[in-house]
PDB file of C-alpha atoms in Angstrom:
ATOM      1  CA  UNK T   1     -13.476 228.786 223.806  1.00 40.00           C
ATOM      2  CA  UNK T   2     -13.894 231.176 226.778  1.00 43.00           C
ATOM      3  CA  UNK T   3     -10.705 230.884 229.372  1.00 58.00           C
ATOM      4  CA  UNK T   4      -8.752 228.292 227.157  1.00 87.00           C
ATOM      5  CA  UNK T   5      -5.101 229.638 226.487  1.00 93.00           C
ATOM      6  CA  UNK T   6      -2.708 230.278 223.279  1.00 97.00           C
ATOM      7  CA  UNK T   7       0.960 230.484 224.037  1.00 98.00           C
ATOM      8  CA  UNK T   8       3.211 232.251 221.904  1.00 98.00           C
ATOM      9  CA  UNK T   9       6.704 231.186 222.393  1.00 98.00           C
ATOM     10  CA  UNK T  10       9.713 233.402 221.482  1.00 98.00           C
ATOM     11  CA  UNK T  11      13.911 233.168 221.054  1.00 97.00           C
ATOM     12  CA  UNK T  12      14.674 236.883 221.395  1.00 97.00           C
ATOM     13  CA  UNK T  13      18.218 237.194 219.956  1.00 96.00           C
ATOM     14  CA  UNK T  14      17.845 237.774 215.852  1.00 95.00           C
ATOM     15  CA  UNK T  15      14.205 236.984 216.474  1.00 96.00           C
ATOM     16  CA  UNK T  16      12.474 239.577 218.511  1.00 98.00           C
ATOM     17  CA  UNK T  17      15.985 242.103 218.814  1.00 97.00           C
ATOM     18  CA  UNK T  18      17.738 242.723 215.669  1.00 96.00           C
ATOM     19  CA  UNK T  19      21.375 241.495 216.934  1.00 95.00           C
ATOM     20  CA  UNK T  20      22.501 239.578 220.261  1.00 97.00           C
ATOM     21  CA  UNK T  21      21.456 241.201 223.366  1.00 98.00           C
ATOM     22  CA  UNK T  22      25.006 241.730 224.429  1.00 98.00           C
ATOM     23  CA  UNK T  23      25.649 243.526 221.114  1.00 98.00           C
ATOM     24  CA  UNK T  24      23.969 246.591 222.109  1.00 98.00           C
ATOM     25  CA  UNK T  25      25.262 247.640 225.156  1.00 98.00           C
ATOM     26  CA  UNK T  26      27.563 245.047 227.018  1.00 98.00           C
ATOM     27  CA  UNK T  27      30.205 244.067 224.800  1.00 98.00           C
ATOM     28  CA  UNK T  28      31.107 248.076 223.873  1.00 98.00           C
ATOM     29  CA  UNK T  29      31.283 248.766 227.284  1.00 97.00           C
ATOM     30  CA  UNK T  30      34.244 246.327 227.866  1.00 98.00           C
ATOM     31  CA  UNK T  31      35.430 248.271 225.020  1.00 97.00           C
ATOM     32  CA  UNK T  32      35.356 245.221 223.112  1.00 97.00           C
ATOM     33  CA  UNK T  33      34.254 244.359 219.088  1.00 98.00           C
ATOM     34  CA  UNK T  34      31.175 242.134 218.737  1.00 97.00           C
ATOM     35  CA  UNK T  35      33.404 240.060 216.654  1.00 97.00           C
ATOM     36  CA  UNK T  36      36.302 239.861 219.564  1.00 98.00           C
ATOM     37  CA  UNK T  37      33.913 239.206 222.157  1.00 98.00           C
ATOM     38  CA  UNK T  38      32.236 236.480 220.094  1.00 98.00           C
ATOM     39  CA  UNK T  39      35.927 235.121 218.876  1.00 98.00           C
ATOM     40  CA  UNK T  40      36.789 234.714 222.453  1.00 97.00           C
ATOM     41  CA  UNK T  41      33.910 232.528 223.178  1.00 97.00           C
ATOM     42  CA  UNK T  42      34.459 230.169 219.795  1.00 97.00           C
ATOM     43  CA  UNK T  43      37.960 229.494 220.735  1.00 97.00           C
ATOM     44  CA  UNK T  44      37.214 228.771 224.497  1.00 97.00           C
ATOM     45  CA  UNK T  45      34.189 226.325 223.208  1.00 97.00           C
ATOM     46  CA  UNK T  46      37.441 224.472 221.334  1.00 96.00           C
ATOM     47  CA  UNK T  47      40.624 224.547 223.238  1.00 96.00           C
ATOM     48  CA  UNK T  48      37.950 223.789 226.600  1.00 95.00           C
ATOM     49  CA  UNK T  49      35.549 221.225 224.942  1.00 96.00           C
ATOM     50  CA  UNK T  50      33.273 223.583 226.429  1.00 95.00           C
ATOM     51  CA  UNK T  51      29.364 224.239 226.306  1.00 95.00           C
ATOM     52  CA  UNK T  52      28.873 227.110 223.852  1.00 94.00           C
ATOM     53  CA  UNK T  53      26.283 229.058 226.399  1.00 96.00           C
ATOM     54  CA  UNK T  54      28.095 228.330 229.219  1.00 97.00           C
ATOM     55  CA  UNK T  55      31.657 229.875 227.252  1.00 97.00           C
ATOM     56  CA  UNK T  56      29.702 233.086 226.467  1.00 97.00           C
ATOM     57  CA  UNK T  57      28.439 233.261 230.536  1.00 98.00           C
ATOM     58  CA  UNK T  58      32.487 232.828 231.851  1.00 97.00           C
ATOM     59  CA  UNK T  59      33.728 235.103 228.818  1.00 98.00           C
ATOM     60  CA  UNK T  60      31.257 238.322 230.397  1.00 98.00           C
ATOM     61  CA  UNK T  61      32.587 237.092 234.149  1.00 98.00           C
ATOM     62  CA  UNK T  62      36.034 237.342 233.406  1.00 97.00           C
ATOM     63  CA  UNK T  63      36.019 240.511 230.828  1.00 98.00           C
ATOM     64  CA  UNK T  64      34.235 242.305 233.384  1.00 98.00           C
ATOM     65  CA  UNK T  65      36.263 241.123 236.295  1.00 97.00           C
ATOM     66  CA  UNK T  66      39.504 242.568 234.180  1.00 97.00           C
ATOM     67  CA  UNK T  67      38.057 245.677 233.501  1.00 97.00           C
ATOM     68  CA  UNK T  68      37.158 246.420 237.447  1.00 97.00           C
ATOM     69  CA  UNK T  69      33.140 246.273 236.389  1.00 97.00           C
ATOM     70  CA  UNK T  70      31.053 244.556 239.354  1.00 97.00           C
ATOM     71  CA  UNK T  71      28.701 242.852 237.316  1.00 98.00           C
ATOM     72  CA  UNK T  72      25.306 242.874 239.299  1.00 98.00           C
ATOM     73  CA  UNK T  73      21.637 242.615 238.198  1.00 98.00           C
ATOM     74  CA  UNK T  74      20.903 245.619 237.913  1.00 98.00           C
ATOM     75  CA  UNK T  75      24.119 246.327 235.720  1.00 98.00           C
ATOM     76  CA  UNK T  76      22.844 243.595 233.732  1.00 98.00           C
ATOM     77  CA  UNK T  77      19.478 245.036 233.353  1.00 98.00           C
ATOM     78  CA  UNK T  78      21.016 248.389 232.639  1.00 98.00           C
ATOM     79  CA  UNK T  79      22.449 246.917 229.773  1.00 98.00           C
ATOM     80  CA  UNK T  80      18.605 246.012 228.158  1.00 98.00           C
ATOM     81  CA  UNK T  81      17.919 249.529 228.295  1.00 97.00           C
ATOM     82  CA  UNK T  82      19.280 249.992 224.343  1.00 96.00           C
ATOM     83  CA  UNK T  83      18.290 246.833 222.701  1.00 98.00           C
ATOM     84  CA  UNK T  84      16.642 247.322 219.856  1.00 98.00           C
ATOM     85  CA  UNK T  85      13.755 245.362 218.244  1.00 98.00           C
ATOM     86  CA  UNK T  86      12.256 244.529 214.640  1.00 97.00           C
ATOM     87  CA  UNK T  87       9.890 247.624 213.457  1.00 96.00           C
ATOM     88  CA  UNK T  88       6.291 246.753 214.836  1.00 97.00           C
ATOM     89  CA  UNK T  89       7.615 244.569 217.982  1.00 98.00           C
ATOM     90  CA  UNK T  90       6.598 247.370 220.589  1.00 97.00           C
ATOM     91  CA  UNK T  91       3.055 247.546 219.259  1.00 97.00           C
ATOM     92  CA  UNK T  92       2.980 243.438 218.597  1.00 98.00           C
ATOM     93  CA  UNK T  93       1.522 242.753 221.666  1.00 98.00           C
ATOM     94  CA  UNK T  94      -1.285 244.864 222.278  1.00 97.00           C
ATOM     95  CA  UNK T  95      -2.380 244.268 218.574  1.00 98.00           C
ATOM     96  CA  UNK T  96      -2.654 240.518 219.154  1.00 98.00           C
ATOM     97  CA  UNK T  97      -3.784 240.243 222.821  1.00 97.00           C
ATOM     98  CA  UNK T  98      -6.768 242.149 221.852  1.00 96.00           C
ATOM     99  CA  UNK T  99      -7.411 239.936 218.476  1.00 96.00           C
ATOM    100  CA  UNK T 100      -7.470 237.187 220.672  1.00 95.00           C
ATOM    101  CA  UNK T 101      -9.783 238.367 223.403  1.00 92.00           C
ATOM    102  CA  UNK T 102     -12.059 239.369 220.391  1.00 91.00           C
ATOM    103  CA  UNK T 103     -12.324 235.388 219.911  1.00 88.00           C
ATOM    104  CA  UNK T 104     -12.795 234.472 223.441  1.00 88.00           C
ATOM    105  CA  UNK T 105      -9.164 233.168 223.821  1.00 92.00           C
ATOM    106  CA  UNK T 106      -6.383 234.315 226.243  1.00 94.00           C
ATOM    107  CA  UNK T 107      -3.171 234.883 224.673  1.00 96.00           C
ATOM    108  CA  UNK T 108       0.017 234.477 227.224  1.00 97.00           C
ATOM    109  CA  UNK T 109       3.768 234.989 225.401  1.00 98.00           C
ATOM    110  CA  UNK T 110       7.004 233.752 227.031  1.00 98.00           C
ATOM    111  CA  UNK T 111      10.279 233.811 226.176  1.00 98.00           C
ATOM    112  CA  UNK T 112      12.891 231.209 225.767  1.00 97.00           C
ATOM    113  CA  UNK T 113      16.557 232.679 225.243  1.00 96.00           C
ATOM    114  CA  UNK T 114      19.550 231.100 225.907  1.00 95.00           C
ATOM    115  CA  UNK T 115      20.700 234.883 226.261  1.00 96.00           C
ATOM    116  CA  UNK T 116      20.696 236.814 229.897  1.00 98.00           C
ATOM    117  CA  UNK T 117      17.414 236.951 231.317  1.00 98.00           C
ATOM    118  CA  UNK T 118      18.805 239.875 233.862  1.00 98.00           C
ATOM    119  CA  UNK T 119      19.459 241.401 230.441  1.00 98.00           C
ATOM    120  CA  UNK T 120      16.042 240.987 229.161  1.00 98.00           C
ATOM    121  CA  UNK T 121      14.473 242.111 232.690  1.00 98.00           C
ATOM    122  CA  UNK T 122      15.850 245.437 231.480  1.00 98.00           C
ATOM    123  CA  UNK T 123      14.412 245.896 228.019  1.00 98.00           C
ATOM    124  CA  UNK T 124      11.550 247.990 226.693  1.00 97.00           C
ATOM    125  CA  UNK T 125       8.928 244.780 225.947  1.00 98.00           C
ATOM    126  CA  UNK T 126       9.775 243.029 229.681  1.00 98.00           C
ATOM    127  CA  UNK T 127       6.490 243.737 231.335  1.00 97.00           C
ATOM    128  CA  UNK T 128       4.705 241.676 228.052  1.00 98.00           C
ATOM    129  CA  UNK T 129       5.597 238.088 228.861  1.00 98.00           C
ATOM    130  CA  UNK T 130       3.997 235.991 231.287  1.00 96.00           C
ATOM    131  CA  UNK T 131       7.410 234.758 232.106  1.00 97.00           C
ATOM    132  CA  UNK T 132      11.242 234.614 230.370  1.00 97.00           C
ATOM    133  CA  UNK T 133      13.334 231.533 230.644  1.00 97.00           C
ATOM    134  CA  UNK T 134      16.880 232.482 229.998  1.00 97.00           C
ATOM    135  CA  UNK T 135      20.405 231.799 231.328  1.00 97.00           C
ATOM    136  CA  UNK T 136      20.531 233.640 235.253  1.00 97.00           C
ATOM    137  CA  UNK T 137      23.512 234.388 237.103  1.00 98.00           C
ATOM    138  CA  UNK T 138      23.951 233.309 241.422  1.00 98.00           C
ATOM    139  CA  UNK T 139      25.343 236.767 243.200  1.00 98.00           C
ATOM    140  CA  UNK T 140      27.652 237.175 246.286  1.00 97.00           C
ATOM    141  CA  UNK T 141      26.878 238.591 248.965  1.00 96.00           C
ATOM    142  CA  UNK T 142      28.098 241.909 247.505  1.00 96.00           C
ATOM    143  CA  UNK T 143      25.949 241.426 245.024  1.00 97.00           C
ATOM    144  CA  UNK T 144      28.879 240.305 241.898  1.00 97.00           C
ATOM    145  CA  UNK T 145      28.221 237.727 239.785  1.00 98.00           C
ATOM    146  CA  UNK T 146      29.390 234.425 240.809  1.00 96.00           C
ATOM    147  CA  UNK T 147      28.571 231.222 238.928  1.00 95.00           C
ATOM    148  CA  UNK T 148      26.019 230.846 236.283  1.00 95.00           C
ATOM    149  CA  UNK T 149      22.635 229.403 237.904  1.00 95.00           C
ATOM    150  CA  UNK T 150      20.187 228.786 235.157  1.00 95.00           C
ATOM    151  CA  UNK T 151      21.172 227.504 232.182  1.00 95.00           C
ATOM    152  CA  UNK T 152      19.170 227.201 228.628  1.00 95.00           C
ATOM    153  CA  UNK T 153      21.321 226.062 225.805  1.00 91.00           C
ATOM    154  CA  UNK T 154      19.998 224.776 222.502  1.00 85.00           C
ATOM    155  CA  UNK T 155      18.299 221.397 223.663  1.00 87.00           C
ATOM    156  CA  UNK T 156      17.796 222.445 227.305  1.00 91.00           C
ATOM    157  CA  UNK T 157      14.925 225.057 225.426  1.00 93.00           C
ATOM    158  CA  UNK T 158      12.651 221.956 225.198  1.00 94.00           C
ATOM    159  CA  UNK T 159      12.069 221.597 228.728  1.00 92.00           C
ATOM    160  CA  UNK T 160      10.607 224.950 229.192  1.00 95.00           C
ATOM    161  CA  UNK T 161       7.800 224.232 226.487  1.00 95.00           C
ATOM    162  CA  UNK T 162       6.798 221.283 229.187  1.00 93.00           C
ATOM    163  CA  UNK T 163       6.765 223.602 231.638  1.00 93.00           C
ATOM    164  CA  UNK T 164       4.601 226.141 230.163  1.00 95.00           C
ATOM    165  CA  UNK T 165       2.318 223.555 228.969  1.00 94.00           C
ATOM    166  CA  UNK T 166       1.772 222.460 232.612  1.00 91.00           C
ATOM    167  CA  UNK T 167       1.868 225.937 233.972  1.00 90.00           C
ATOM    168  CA  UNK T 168       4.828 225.504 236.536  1.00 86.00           C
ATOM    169  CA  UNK T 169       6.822 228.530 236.719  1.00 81.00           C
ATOM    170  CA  UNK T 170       8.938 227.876 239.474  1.00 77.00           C
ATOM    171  CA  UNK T 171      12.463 225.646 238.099  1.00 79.00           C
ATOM    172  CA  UNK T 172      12.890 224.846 241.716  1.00 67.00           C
ATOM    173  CA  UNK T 173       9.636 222.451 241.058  1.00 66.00           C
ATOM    174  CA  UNK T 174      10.962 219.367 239.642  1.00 64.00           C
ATOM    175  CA  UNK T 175       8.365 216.643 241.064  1.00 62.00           C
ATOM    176  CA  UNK T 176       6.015 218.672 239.207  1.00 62.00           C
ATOM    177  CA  UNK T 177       7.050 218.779 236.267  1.00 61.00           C
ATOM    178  CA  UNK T 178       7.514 214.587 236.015  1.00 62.00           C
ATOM    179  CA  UNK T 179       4.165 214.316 236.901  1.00 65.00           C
ATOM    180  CA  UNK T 180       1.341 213.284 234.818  1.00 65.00           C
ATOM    181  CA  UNK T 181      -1.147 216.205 234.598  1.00 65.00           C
ATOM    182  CA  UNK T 182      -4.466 215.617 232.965  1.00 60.00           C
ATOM    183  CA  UNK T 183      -5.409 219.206 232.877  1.00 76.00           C
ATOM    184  CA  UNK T 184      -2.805 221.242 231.123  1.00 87.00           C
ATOM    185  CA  UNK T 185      -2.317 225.208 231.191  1.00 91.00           C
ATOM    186  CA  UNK T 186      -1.743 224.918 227.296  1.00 94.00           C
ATOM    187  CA  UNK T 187      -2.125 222.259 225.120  1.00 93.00           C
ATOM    188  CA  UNK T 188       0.575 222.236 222.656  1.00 95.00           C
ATOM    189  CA  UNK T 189      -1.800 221.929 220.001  1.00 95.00           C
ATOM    190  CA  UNK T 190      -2.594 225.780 220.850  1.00 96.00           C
ATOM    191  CA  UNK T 191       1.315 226.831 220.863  1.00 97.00           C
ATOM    192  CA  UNK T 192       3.267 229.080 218.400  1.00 98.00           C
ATOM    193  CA  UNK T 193       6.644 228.877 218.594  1.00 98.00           C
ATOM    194  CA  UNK T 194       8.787 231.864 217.287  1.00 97.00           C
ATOM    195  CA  UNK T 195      12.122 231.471 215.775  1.00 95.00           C
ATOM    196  CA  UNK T 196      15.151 232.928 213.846  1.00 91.00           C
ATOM    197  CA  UNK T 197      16.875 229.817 213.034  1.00 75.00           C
ATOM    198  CA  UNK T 198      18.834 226.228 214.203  1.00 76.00           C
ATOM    199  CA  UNK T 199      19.545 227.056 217.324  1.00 80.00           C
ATOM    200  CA  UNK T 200      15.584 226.927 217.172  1.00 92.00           C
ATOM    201  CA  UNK T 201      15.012 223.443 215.962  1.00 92.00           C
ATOM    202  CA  UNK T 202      14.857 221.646 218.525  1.00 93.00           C
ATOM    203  CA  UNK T 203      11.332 223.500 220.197  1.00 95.00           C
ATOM    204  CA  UNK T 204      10.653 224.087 216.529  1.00 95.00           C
ATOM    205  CA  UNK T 205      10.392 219.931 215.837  1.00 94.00           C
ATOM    206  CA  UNK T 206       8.978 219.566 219.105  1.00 96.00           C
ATOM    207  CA  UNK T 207       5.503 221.561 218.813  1.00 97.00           C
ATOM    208  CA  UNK T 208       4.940 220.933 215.584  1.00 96.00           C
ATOM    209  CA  UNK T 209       5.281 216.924 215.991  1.00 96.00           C
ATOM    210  CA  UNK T 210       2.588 217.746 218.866  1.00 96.00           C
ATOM    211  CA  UNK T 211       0.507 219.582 216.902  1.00 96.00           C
ATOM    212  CA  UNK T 212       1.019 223.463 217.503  1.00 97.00           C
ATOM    213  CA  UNK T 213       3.071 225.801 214.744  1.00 97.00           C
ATOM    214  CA  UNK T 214       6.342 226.631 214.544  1.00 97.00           C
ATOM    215  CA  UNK T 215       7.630 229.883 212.621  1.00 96.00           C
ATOM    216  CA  UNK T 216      10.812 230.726 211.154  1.00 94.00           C
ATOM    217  CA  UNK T 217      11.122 234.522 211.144  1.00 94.00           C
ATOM    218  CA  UNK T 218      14.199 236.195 209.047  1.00 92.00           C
ATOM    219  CA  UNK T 219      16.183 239.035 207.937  1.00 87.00           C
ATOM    220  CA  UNK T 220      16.618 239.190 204.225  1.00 78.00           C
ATOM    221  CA  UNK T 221      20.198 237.965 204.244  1.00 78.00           C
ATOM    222  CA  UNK T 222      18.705 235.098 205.965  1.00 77.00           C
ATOM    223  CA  UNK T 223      15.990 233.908 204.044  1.00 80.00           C
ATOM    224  CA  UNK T 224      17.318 231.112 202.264  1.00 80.00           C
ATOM    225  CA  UNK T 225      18.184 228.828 205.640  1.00 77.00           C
ATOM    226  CA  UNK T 226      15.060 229.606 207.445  1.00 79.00           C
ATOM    227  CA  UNK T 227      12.914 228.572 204.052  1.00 79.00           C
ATOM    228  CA  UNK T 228      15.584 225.475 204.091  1.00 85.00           C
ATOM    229  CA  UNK T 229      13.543 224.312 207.022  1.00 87.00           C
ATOM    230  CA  UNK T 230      10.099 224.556 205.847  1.00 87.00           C
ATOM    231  CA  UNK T 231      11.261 222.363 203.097  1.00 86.00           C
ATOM    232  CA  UNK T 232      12.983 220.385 205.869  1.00 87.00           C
ATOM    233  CA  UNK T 233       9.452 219.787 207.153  1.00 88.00           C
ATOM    234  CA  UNK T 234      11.431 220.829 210.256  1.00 90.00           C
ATOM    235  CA  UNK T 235       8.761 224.077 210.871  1.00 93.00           C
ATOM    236  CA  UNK T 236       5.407 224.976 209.627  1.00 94.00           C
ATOM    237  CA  UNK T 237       6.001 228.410 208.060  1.00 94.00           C
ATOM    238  CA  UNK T 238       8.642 230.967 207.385  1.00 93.00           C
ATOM    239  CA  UNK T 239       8.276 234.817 207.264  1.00 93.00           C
ATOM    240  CA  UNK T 240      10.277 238.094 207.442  1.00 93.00           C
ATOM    241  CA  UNK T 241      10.915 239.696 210.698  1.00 94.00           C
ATOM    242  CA  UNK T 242       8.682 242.409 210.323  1.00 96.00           C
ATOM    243  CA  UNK T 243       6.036 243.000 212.797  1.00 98.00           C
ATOM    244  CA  UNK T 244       4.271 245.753 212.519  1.00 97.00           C
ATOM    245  CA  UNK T 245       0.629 246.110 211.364  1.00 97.00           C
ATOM    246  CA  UNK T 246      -0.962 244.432 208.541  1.00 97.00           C
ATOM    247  CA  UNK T 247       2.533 242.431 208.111  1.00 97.00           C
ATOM    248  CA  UNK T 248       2.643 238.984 206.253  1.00 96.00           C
ATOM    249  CA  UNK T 249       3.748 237.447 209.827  1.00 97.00           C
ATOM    250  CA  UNK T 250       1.078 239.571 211.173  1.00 98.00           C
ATOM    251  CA  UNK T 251      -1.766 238.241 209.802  1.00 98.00           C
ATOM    252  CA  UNK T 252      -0.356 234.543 209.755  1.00 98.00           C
ATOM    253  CA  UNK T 253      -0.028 234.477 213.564  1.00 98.00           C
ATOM    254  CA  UNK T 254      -3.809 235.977 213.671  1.00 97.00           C
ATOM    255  CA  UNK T 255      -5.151 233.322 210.979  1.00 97.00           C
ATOM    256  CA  UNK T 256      -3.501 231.125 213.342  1.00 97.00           C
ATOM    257  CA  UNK T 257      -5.020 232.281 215.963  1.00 96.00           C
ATOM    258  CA  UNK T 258      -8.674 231.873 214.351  1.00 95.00           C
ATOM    259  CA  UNK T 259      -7.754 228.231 213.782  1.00 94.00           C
ATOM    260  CA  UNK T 260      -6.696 227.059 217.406  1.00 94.00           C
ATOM    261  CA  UNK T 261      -9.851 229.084 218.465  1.00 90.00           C
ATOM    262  CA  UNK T 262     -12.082 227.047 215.987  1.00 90.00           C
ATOM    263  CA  UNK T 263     -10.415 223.982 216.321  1.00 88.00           C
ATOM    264  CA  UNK T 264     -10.946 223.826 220.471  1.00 84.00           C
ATOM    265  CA  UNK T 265     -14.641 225.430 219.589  1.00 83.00           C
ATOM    266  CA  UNK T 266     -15.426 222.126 217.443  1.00 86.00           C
ATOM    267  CA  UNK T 267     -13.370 220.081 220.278  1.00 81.00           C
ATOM    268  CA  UNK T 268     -16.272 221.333 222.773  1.00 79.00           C
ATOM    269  CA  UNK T 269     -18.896 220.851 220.918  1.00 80.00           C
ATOM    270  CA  UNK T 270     -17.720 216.978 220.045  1.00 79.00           C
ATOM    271  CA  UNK T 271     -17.414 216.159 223.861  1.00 75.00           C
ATOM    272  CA  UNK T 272     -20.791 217.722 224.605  1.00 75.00           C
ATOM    273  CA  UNK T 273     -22.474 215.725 222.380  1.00 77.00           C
ATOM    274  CA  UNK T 274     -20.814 212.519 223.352  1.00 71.00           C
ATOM    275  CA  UNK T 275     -21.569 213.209 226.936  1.00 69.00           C
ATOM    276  CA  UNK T 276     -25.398 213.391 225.855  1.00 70.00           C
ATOM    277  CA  UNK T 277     -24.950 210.470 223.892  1.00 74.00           C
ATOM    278  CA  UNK T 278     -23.750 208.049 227.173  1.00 67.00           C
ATOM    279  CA  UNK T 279     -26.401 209.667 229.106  1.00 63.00           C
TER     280      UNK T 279
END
């Protein structure tokens, strides 16, 4: 299966980091409660009739604005700097990338967050993904925020999955993506998708109805919802948020991982011999 790709698909809030990104460093610096911040955005998403994603992105505009704090890219990406992630995410990487090469397969991870991607440029674990699709500000001149520019909202997720199964990378691209490409980057069949819950569902249903695994990951106060869905027949598997070494959701992803290997070994080996057969 030399050369043939797995993709690994993540959420990051409550999946990868252990709260919201905003949590850890953005919201106390308006000098602001989680739980106000978060308030504020319900109640705009009501009295507005407003998009939930795009109420959180106008809330952090206007609360900085207020407050006299230019909020730039690289204040955004200051404000990764603190996240922090499930015990064994820092390591997660490495571990896996070199089970896979061990079984001839390359092993790309992206994230899909409808959190800040500025924020996420920031964090410890950037420089792992092949690319992150999140919400992105447009800056002024003077380098403010202005206007959201990228959005990813619960549904909108799905979109990305096409794209990273076709290998296009650049969102300004949209012939490419509409068109019909017989040789993909990554067959869904050989993507994971990683999870914390319903905001999830949506790229959840998706690649398993094409044939790739989707995995609910939880904290204990969670557990009961995310092994809702597995009963739901809405995801594949369910498993605590623990990543470190010799974890239960360790060595699922890796027995997964020896299964898309073996499966695309047996795929080879079937064409071959039909090619030798219409000779």
């Amino acid at each position: 299966m030399a050369n043939k790709v797995i993709a690994i698909c993540y959420d990051f809030d409550k999946t990868l980091a252990t709260k919201n990104m905003q949590d850890f460093s953005f919201i106390p610096n308006l000098g602001m409660t989680s739980e106000e911040f978060w308030l504020m955005c319900r109640k705009q998403v009501k009295n507005q009739g407003m998009d939930s994603t795009l109420s959180y992105l106008k809330v952090m505009m206007d609360e900085c604005a207020k407050r006299g704090i230019k909020m730039t890219r690289s204040y955004l990406q200051q404000m990764g700097k603190d996240i922090i992630f499930f015990e064994g995410v820092s390591t997660w990487f490495k571990r896996l990338n070199s089970y896979a090469k061990k079984h001839g397969v390359t092993l790309e991870h992206y994230i899909i967050s409808a959190g800040n991607k500025e924020i996420i440029e920031g964090c410890s674990i950037f420089k792992e993904f092949k690319n992150v699709f999140g919400c992105e500000f447009l800056y002024g001149k003077d380098g403010v925020a202005l206007w959201p520019k990228t959005l990813v909202n619960y549904t909108l997720k799905t979109q990305f999955l096409f794209r990273i199964c076709k290998g296009i990378n650049d969102l300004t691209d949209e012939e490419k993506i509409n068109q019909r490409v017989v040789e993909k980057h990554v067959e869904f069949r050989n993507m994971i998708y990683l999870g914390d819950g319903l905001t999830d569902i949506p790229c959840m249903t998706l690649v398993k109805e094409k044939g790739g695994v989707a995995i609910s990951v939880y904290q204990p106060n969670k557990k009961e919802a995310c092994i809702s869905l597995v009963h739901d027949n809405r995801v594949n598997f369910a498993c605590k948020s623990d990543f470190k070494s010799g974890s239960s959701l360790e060595k699922l992803v890796k027995l997964i991982i020896d299964s898309m290997s073996l499966k695309e070994k047996l795929l080879k080996k079937e064409q071959e011999m039909s090619k030798r057969i219409n000779m």
